[in-house]
DNA sequence: GCGACAG
DNA sequence: ATCTTGTCGC
């Protein structure tokens, strides 16, 4: 039996117990390469609760939101919103150093940890294979999937027109993610493994979740922190 | 050197 | 991410 993960350590508002966040880019780069070695691709054994998380920014204040839904019922189970400041600037390839601290704080406040977290941004479809979804997944040991609106690295062929069709994202001769058409005729999303899931499963679940009217996790979280 | 570049 | 009006289409 393994002790439950205590995420309350992230709610202190202080630096992460695992590593500093305000790092020079070169150190951040090294850290990403090291942590990417911790990314594991495996099958989920159960999926009863799915969370979506996102960050909204207004001037100097940022709000991180986490929303949890039951699956497959799709009922709202819990939601958390926390406000704070972001000190790290947005630099392509280093998004997690900007948003992860506040997101972990919000995730750590959940009464019940989810079986999966859908993150806004890439997972391993990243130059150093550690996008924000992977970073969060590695630090929390919670399975994560990255869903981004734009490509960060690599190339792909346009997926088919209809919902469910997808193509792969190839970066440095590796398949790092997929471009999935979640709605017929609408702009596709970029799906990639964050941690502890398989790309095939990630594609499948993201496609399924996009059918839900209310519960599409990231959208719900986005709604929570913006509108 | 030049262009690309999640949120 | 955020700032923003009207407008094309089902």
PDB file of C-alpha atoms (C1' of nucleotides) in Angstrom:
ATOM      1  CA  UNK A   1       0.000   0.000   0.000  1.00  0.00           C
ATOM      2  CA  UNK A   2       1.308   3.423  -0.963  1.00  0.00           C
ATOM      3  CA  UNK A   3       0.653   6.563   1.026  1.00  0.00           C
ATOM      4  CA  UNK A   4      -1.725   9.039  -0.573  1.00  0.00           C
ATOM      5  CA  UNK A   5      -0.118  11.970  -2.308  1.00  0.00           C
ATOM      6  CA  UNK A   6      -0.333  15.095  -0.171  1.00  0.00           C
ATOM      7  CA  UNK A   7      -0.936  17.946  -2.587  1.00  0.00           C
ATOM      8  CA  UNK A   8      -1.538  20.431   0.208  1.00  0.00           C
ATOM      9  CA  UNK A   9       2.161  21.136   0.042  1.00  0.00           C
ATOM     10  CA  UNK A  10       1.414  23.129  -3.084  1.00  0.00           C
ATOM     11  CA  UNK A  11      -1.093  25.401  -1.361  1.00  0.00           C
ATOM     12  CA  UNK A  12       1.477  27.046   0.851  1.00  0.00           C
ATOM     13  CA  UNK A  13       2.114  29.631  -1.830  1.00  0.00           C
ATOM     14  CA  UNK A  14       5.813  29.155  -1.376  1.00  0.00           C
ATOM     15  CA  UNK A  15       8.228  27.572  -3.748  1.00  0.00           C
ATOM     16  CA  UNK A  16       7.568  24.028  -4.862  1.00  0.00           C
ATOM     17  CA  UNK A  17       9.196  21.432  -2.636  1.00  0.00           C
ATOM     18  CA  UNK A  18      10.593  19.813  -5.733  1.00  0.00           C
ATOM     19  CA  UNK A  19      12.379  22.655  -7.441  1.00  0.00           C
ATOM     20  CA  UNK A  20      12.540  26.403  -7.827  1.00  0.00           C
ATOM     21  CA  UNK A  21      10.383  28.056 -10.444  1.00  0.00           C
ATOM     22  CA  UNK A  22      12.191  31.276 -11.079  1.00  0.00           C
ATOM     23  CA  UNK A  23      15.100  29.806 -12.985  1.00  0.00           C
ATOM     24  CA  UNK A  24      17.408  31.194 -15.655  1.00  0.00           C
ATOM     25  CA  UNK A  25      16.371  29.772 -19.032  1.00  0.00           C
ATOM     26  CA  UNK A  26      19.389  27.520 -19.312  1.00  0.00           C
ATOM     27  CA  UNK A  27      18.645  25.920 -15.949  1.00  0.00           C
ATOM     28  CA  UNK A  28      14.980  25.676 -16.800  1.00  0.00           C
ATOM     29  CA  UNK A  29      15.969  23.895 -19.980  1.00  0.00           C
ATOM     30  CA  UNK A  30      18.084  21.364 -18.121  1.00  0.00           C
ATOM     31  CA  UNK A  31      15.306  20.788 -15.636  1.00  0.00           C
ATOM     32  CA  UNK A  32      12.841  20.110 -18.435  1.00  0.00           C
ATOM     33  CA  UNK A  33      15.140  17.521 -19.966  1.00  0.00           C
ATOM     34  CA  UNK A  34      15.580  15.788 -16.625  1.00  0.00           C
ATOM     35  CA  UNK A  35      11.917  15.798 -15.654  1.00  0.00           C
ATOM     36  CA  UNK A  36      10.954  14.583 -19.118  1.00  0.00           C
ATOM     37  CA  UNK A  37      12.719  11.336 -18.231  1.00  0.00           C
ATOM     38  CA  UNK A  38      10.023  10.838 -15.589  1.00  0.00           C
ATOM     39  CA  UNK A  39       7.198  10.916 -18.117  1.00  0.00           C
ATOM     40  CA  UNK A  40       5.602   7.503 -18.307  1.00  0.00           C
ATOM     41  CA  UNK A  41       3.181   6.266 -20.908  1.00  0.00           C
ATOM     42  CA  UNK A  42       0.775   3.740 -19.471  1.00  0.00           C
ATOM     43  CA  UNK A  43      -2.871   2.790 -19.429  1.00  0.00           C
ATOM     44  CA  UNK A  44      -5.328   4.290 -16.997  1.00  0.00           C
ATOM     45  CA  UNK A  45      -6.892   1.700 -14.721  1.00  0.00           C
ATOM     46  CA  UNK A  46      -9.887   3.763 -13.732  1.00  0.00           C
ATOM     47  CA  UNK A  47     -11.519   6.967 -14.879  1.00  0.00           C
ATOM     48  CA  UNK A  48     -14.235   8.199 -12.557  1.00  0.00           C
ATOM     49  CA  UNK A  49     -13.193  11.805 -12.114  1.00  0.00           C
ATOM     50  CA  UNK A  50     -11.737  14.140 -14.713  1.00  0.00           C
ATOM     51  CA  UNK A  51     -10.484  17.650 -14.053  1.00  0.00           C
ATOM     52  CA  UNK A  52      -9.753  20.503 -16.388  1.00  0.00           C
ATOM     53  CA  UNK A  53      -7.524  23.392 -15.403  1.00  0.00           C
ATOM     54  CA  UNK A  54      -6.735  26.747 -16.893  1.00  0.00           C
ATOM     55  CA  UNK A  55      -5.497  30.226 -16.081  1.00  0.00           C
ATOM     56  CA  UNK A  56      -7.014  33.570 -16.881  1.00  0.00           C
ATOM     57  CA  UNK A  57      -5.178  36.873 -16.597  1.00  0.00           C
ATOM     58  CA  UNK A  58      -6.487  40.365 -15.882  1.00  0.00           C
ATOM     59  CA  UNK A  59      -3.812  42.973 -15.593  1.00  0.00           C
ATOM     60  CA  UNK A  60      -1.580  41.929 -12.730  1.00  0.00           C
ATOM     61  CA  UNK A  61      -3.865  39.287 -11.294  1.00  0.00           C
ATOM     62  CA  UNK A  62      -4.088  35.725 -12.518  1.00  0.00           C
ATOM     63  CA  UNK A  63      -6.762  33.242 -11.538  1.00  0.00           C
ATOM     64  CA  UNK A  64      -6.267  29.532 -11.772  1.00  0.00           C
ATOM     65  CA  UNK A  65      -9.336  27.372 -12.018  1.00  0.00           C
ATOM     66  CA  UNK A  66      -9.834  23.640 -11.667  1.00  0.00           C
ATOM     67  CA  UNK A  67     -13.090  21.882 -12.412  1.00  0.00           C
ATOM     68  CA  UNK A  68     -13.811  18.228 -11.733  1.00  0.00           C
ATOM     69  CA  UNK A  69     -16.508  16.170 -13.441  1.00  0.00           C
ATOM     70  CA  UNK A  70     -17.649  12.648 -12.846  1.00  0.00           C
ATOM     71  CA  UNK A  71     -17.244  10.258 -15.743  1.00  0.00           C
ATOM     72  CA  UNK A  72     -19.141   9.164 -17.673  1.00  0.00           C
ATOM     73  CA  UNK A  73     -22.030  11.010 -16.010  1.00  0.00           C
ATOM     74  CA  UNK A  74     -20.460  14.369 -16.691  1.00  0.00           C
ATOM     75  CA  UNK A  75     -21.735  15.979 -13.523  1.00  0.00           C
ATOM     76  CA  UNK A  76     -19.935  18.842 -11.848  1.00  0.00           C
ATOM     77  CA  UNK A  77     -18.296  17.492  -8.734  1.00  0.00           C
ATOM     78  CA  UNK A  78     -16.006  20.246  -7.552  1.00  0.00           C
ATOM     79  CA  UNK A  79     -14.408  23.497  -8.540  1.00  0.00           C
ATOM     80  CA  UNK A  80     -11.613  25.625  -7.177  1.00  0.00           C
ATOM     81  CA  UNK A  81     -10.458  29.113  -8.075  1.00  0.00           C
ATOM     82  CA  UNK A  82      -7.423  30.852  -6.668  1.00  0.00           C
ATOM     83  CA  UNK A  83      -5.893  34.185  -7.500  1.00  0.00           C
ATOM     84  CA  UNK A  84      -2.274  35.161  -7.483  1.00  0.00           C
ATOM     85  CA  UNK A  85       0.477  36.907  -9.400  1.00  0.00           C
ATOM     86  CA  UNK A  86       2.662  35.439 -12.121  1.00  0.00           C
ATOM     87  CA  UNK A  87       6.294  36.447 -11.937  1.00  0.00           C
ATOM     88  CA  UNK A  88       7.734  34.437 -14.806  1.00  0.00           C
ATOM     89  CA  UNK A  89       7.164  35.932 -18.279  1.00  0.00           C
ATOM     90  CA  UNK A  90       5.573  34.027 -21.127  1.00  0.00           C
ATOM     91  CA  UNK A  91       8.306  32.509 -23.229  1.00  0.00           C
ATOM     92  CA  UNK A  92       7.411  29.849 -25.818  1.00  0.00           C
ATOM     93  CA  UNK A  93       8.764  26.559 -24.499  1.00  0.00           C
ATOM     94  CA  UNK A  94       8.665  27.712 -20.872  1.00  0.00           C
ATOM     95  CA  UNK A  95       4.986  28.223 -20.267  1.00  0.00           C
ATOM     96  CA  UNK A  96       4.939  25.901 -17.286  1.00  0.00           C
ATOM     97  CA  UNK A  97       7.378  28.068 -15.344  1.00  0.00           C
ATOM     98  CA  UNK A  98       4.800  30.821 -15.600  1.00  0.00           C
ATOM     99  CA  UNK A  99       1.533  29.023 -14.945  1.00  0.00           C
ATOM    100  CA  UNK A 100       2.258  25.820 -13.071  1.00  0.00           C
ATOM    101  CA  UNK A 101       2.857  27.259  -9.576  1.00  0.00           C
ATOM    102  CA  UNK A 102      -0.634  28.758  -9.376  1.00  0.00           C
ATOM    103  CA  UNK A 103      -2.249  25.769 -11.049  1.00  0.00           C
ATOM    104  CA  UNK A 104      -0.663  23.391  -8.550  1.00  0.00           C
ATOM    105  CA  UNK A 105      -1.943  25.556  -5.748  1.00  0.00           C
ATOM    106  CA  UNK A 106      -5.473  25.217  -7.121  1.00  0.00           C
ATOM    107  CA  UNK A 107      -5.122  21.484  -7.747  1.00  0.00           C
ATOM    108  CA  UNK A 108      -3.793  21.036  -4.244  1.00  0.00           C
ATOM    109  CA  UNK A 109      -6.980  22.563  -2.835  1.00  0.00           C
ATOM    110  CA  UNK A 110      -9.217  19.915  -4.375  1.00  0.00           C
ATOM    111  CA  UNK A 111     -10.968  17.810  -1.767  1.00  0.00           C
ATOM    112  CA  UNK A 112     -10.736  14.839  -4.052  1.00  0.00           C
ATOM    113  CA  UNK A 113      -7.931  14.245  -6.517  1.00  0.00           C
ATOM    114  CA  UNK A 114      -9.062  13.357 -10.056  1.00  0.00           C
ATOM    115  CA  UNK A 115      -8.012  10.328 -12.063  1.00  0.00           C
ATOM    116  CA  UNK A 116      -7.033  12.562 -14.961  1.00  0.00           C
ATOM    117  CA  UNK A 117      -6.320  16.225 -15.577  1.00  0.00           C
ATOM    118  CA  UNK A 118      -6.770  17.945 -18.926  1.00  0.00           C
ATOM    119  CA  UNK A 119      -4.317  20.827 -19.195  1.00  0.00           C
ATOM    120  CA  UNK A 120      -4.293  23.811 -21.493  1.00  0.00           C
ATOM    121  CA  UNK A 121      -1.090  23.524 -23.509  1.00  0.00           C
ATOM    122  CA  UNK A 122       1.144  20.723 -24.717  1.00  0.00           C
ATOM    123  CA  UNK A 123       2.404  17.634 -22.941  1.00  0.00           C
ATOM    124  CA  UNK A 124       5.381  15.980 -24.590  1.00  0.00           C
ATOM    125  CA  UNK A 125       4.730  17.741 -27.896  1.00  0.00           C
ATOM    126  CA  UNK A 126       7.423  20.085 -26.705  1.00  0.00           C
ATOM    127  CA  UNK A 127      11.023  20.816 -27.801  1.00  0.00           C
ATOM    128  CA  UNK A 128      12.338  19.108 -24.669  1.00  0.00           C
ATOM    129  CA  UNK A 129       9.322  16.858 -24.136  1.00  0.00           C
ATOM    130  CA  UNK A 130       8.070  18.616 -21.054  1.00  0.00           C
ATOM    131  CA  UNK A 131       5.205  20.965 -21.832  1.00  0.00           C
ATOM    132  CA  UNK A 132       3.011  22.220 -19.011  1.00  0.00           C
ATOM    133  CA  UNK A 133       0.807  19.127 -18.997  1.00  0.00           C
ATOM    134  CA  UNK A 134       3.821  16.876 -18.525  1.00  0.00           C
ATOM    135  CA  UNK A 135       5.341  19.127 -15.916  1.00  0.00           C
ATOM    136  CA  UNK A 136       2.154  19.048 -13.856  1.00  0.00           C
ATOM    137  CA  UNK A 137       1.780  15.334 -14.422  1.00  0.00           C
ATOM    138  CA  UNK A 138       5.292  14.530 -13.276  1.00  0.00           C
ATOM    139  CA  UNK A 139       5.146  16.689 -10.146  1.00  0.00           C
ATOM    140  CA  UNK A 140       1.752  15.402  -9.034  1.00  0.00           C
ATOM    141  CA  UNK A 141       1.920  11.834 -10.340  1.00  0.00           C
ATOM    142  CA  UNK A 142      -1.611  12.369 -11.598  1.00  0.00           C
ATOM    143  CA  UNK A 143      -2.284  11.295 -15.205  1.00  0.00           C
ATOM    144  CA  UNK A 144      -2.442  14.352 -17.489  1.00  0.00           C
ATOM    145  CA  UNK A 145      -3.255  15.144 -21.103  1.00  0.00           C
ATOM    146  CA  UNK A 146      -2.219  18.303 -22.899  1.00  0.00           C
ATOM    147  CA  UNK A 147      -4.715  19.987 -25.193  1.00  0.00           C
ATOM    148  CA  UNK A 148      -3.406  23.017 -27.083  1.00  0.00           C
ATOM    149  CA  UNK A 149      -4.896  25.298 -29.693  1.00  0.00           C
ATOM    150  CA  UNK A 150      -1.661  25.882 -31.574  1.00  0.00           C
ATOM    151  CA  UNK A 151       1.389  23.863 -32.553  1.00  0.00           C
ATOM    152  CA  UNK A 152       4.598  24.479 -30.613  1.00  0.00           C
ATOM    153  CA  UNK A 153       7.034  22.213 -32.389  1.00  0.00           C
ATOM    154  CA  UNK A 154       7.048  19.570 -35.079  1.00  0.00           C
ATOM    155  CA  UNK A 155       4.877  19.214 -38.142  1.00  0.00           C
ATOM    156  CA  UNK A 156       1.718  17.425 -39.198  1.00  0.00           C
ATOM    157  CA  UNK A 157      -0.660  16.827 -42.061  1.00  0.00           C
ATOM    158  CA  UNK A 158      -4.102  18.363 -41.845  1.00  0.00           C
ATOM    159  CA  UNK A 159      -6.538  15.847 -40.318  1.00  0.00           C
ATOM    160  CA  UNK A 160      -9.750  14.812 -42.057  1.00  0.00           C
ATOM    161  CA  UNK A 161     -12.804  17.016 -42.107  1.00  0.00           C
ATOM    162  CA  UNK A 162     -14.970  14.957 -39.812  1.00  0.00           C
ATOM    163  CA  UNK A 163     -15.078  14.641 -36.035  1.00  0.00           C
ATOM    164  CA  UNK A 164     -12.739  11.991 -34.749  1.00  0.00           C
ATOM    165  CA  UNK A 165     -10.223  12.088 -37.565  1.00  0.00           C
ATOM    166  CA  UNK A 166      -6.663  12.837 -36.571  1.00  0.00           C
ATOM    167  CA  UNK A 167      -3.076  12.867 -37.749  1.00  0.00           C
ATOM    168  CA  UNK A 168       0.166  12.660 -35.823  1.00  0.00           C
ATOM    169  CA  UNK A 169       2.532  15.413 -34.823  1.00  0.00           C
ATOM    170  CA  UNK A 170       6.114  14.480 -35.607  1.00  0.00           C
ATOM    171  CA  UNK A 171       9.008  16.306 -33.982  1.00  0.00           C
ATOM    172  CA  UNK A 172      12.637  15.263 -34.351  1.00  0.00           C
ATOM    173  CA  UNK A 173      11.467  12.090 -36.077  1.00  0.00           C
ATOM    174  CA  UNK A 174       9.309  11.163 -33.072  1.00  0.00           C
ATOM    175  CA  UNK A 175       5.538  10.972 -32.796  1.00  0.00           C
ATOM    176  CA  UNK A 176       4.865  13.417 -29.969  1.00  0.00           C
ATOM    177  CA  UNK A 177       1.144  14.000 -30.259  1.00  0.00           C
ATOM    178  CA  UNK A 178      -1.868  14.222 -32.527  1.00  0.00           C
ATOM    179  CA  UNK A 179      -3.972  16.823 -34.290  1.00  0.00           C
ATOM    180  CA  UNK A 180      -7.563  15.892 -33.540  1.00  0.00           C
ATOM    181  CA  UNK A 181     -10.763  17.121 -35.147  1.00  0.00           C
ATOM    182  CA  UNK A 182     -13.080  17.277 -32.140  1.00  0.00           C
ATOM    183  CA  UNK A 183     -15.944  18.774 -34.135  1.00  0.00           C
ATOM    184  CA  UNK A 184     -16.706  18.287 -37.811  1.00  0.00           C
ATOM    185  CA  UNK A 185     -15.426  21.142 -39.891  1.00  0.00           C
ATOM    186  CA  UNK A 186     -13.993  23.032 -36.940  1.00  0.00           C
ATOM    187  CA  UNK A 187     -10.379  23.850 -36.216  1.00  0.00           C
ATOM    188  CA  UNK A 188      -8.639  20.821 -34.700  1.00  0.00           C
ATOM    189  CA  UNK A 189      -6.887  20.701 -31.328  1.00  0.00           C
ATOM    190  CA  UNK A 190      -3.394  19.473 -30.531  1.00  0.00           C
ATOM    191  CA  UNK A 191      -3.416  16.522 -28.167  1.00  0.00           C
ATOM    192  CA  UNK A 192      -0.397  15.051 -26.454  1.00  0.00           C
ATOM    193  CA  UNK A 193       0.522  12.815 -23.559  1.00  0.00           C
ATOM    194  CA  UNK A 194       1.125  14.717 -20.364  1.00  0.00           C
ATOM    195  CA  UNK A 195       1.987  11.819 -18.122  1.00  0.00           C
ATOM    196  CA  UNK A 196       0.721   8.368 -17.196  1.00  0.00           C
ATOM    197  CA  UNK A 197      -1.541   7.941 -20.222  1.00  0.00           C
ATOM    198  CA  UNK A 198      -1.186   6.608 -23.740  1.00  0.00           C
ATOM    199  CA  UNK A 199      -1.478   8.813 -26.811  1.00  0.00           C
ATOM    200  CA  UNK A 200      -4.155   6.518 -28.197  1.00  0.00           C
ATOM    201  CA  UNK A 201      -6.151   6.848 -25.013  1.00  0.00           C
ATOM    202  CA  UNK A 202      -5.601  10.600 -24.879  1.00  0.00           C
ATOM    203  CA  UNK A 203      -6.976  10.992 -28.373  1.00  0.00           C
ATOM    204  CA  UNK A 204      -9.957   8.824 -27.577  1.00  0.00           C
ATOM    205  CA  UNK A 205     -10.900  10.517 -24.322  1.00  0.00           C
ATOM    206  CA  UNK A 206     -10.455  14.054 -25.669  1.00  0.00           C
ATOM    207  CA  UNK A 207     -12.692  13.187 -28.585  1.00  0.00           C
ATOM    208  CA  UNK A 208     -15.313  11.726 -26.282  1.00  0.00           C
ATOM    209  CA  UNK A 209     -15.202  14.635 -23.854  1.00  0.00           C
ATOM    210  CA  UNK A 210     -15.731  17.129 -26.636  1.00  0.00           C
ATOM    211  CA  UNK A 211     -19.196  15.669 -27.153  1.00  0.00           C
ATOM    212  CA  UNK A 212     -20.322  16.581 -23.677  1.00  0.00           C
ATOM    213  CA  UNK A 213     -22.302  19.778 -23.644  1.00  0.00           C
ATOM    214  CA  UNK A 214     -21.319  21.118 -20.269  1.00  0.00           C
ATOM    215  CA  UNK A 215     -18.377  19.113 -18.973  1.00  0.00           C
ATOM    216  CA  UNK A 216     -15.674  19.605 -21.514  1.00  0.00           C
ATOM    217  CA  UNK A 217     -13.090  20.135 -18.747  1.00  0.00           C
ATOM    218  CA  UNK A 218     -10.773  22.749 -20.177  1.00  0.00           C
ATOM    219  CA  UNK A 219     -13.648  24.832 -21.472  1.00  0.00           C
ATOM    220  CA  UNK A 220     -15.315  24.686 -18.087  1.00  0.00           C
ATOM    221  CA  UNK A 221     -12.134  25.749 -16.364  1.00  0.00           C
ATOM    222  CA  UNK A 222     -11.596  28.453 -18.926  1.00  0.00           C
ATOM    223  CA  UNK A 223     -15.134  29.659 -18.339  1.00  0.00           C
ATOM    224  CA  UNK A 224     -14.452  29.717 -14.653  1.00  0.00           C
ATOM    225  CA  UNK A 225     -11.409  31.956 -14.869  1.00  0.00           C
ATOM    226  CA  UNK A 226     -12.448  34.313 -17.645  1.00  0.00           C
ATOM    227  CA  UNK A 227     -16.136  35.003 -18.224  1.00  0.00           C
TER     228      UNK A 227
ATOM    229  C1'  DG B   1      21.982  33.934 -39.606  1.00  0.00           C
ATOM    230  C1'  DC B   2      16.703  33.448 -40.233  1.00  0.00           C
ATOM    231  C1'  DG B   3      12.212  32.118 -39.055  1.00  0.00           C
ATOM    232  C1'  DA B   4       9.020  29.827 -35.627  1.00  0.00           C
ATOM    233  C1'  DC B   5       7.185  30.240 -31.358  1.00  0.00           C
ATOM    234  C1'  DA B   6       1.715  26.517 -26.218  1.00  0.00           C
ATOM    235  C1'  DG B   7      -0.776  30.623 -23.045  1.00  0.00           C
TER     236       DG B   7
ATOM    237  C1'  DA C   1      -3.285  35.173 -22.452  1.00  0.00           C
ATOM    238  C1'  DT C   2      -5.840  39.829 -23.466  1.00  0.00           C
ATOM    239  C1'  DC C   3      -7.668  43.938 -26.221  1.00  0.00           C
ATOM    240  C1'  DT C   4     -12.241  44.250 -29.457  1.00  0.00           C
ATOM    241  C1'  DT C   5     -17.460  45.071 -33.886  1.00  0.00           C
ATOM    242  C1'  DG C   6     -19.534  43.482 -36.907  1.00  0.00           C
ATOM    243  C1'  DT C   7     -20.726  39.705 -39.527  1.00  0.00           C
ATOM    244  C1'  DC C   8     -21.054  35.096 -42.203  1.00  0.00           C
ATOM    245  C1'  DG C   9     -23.528  30.782 -41.799  1.00  0.00           C
ATOM    246  C1'  DC C  10     -26.579  26.923 -40.048  1.00  0.00           C
TER     247       DC C  10
END
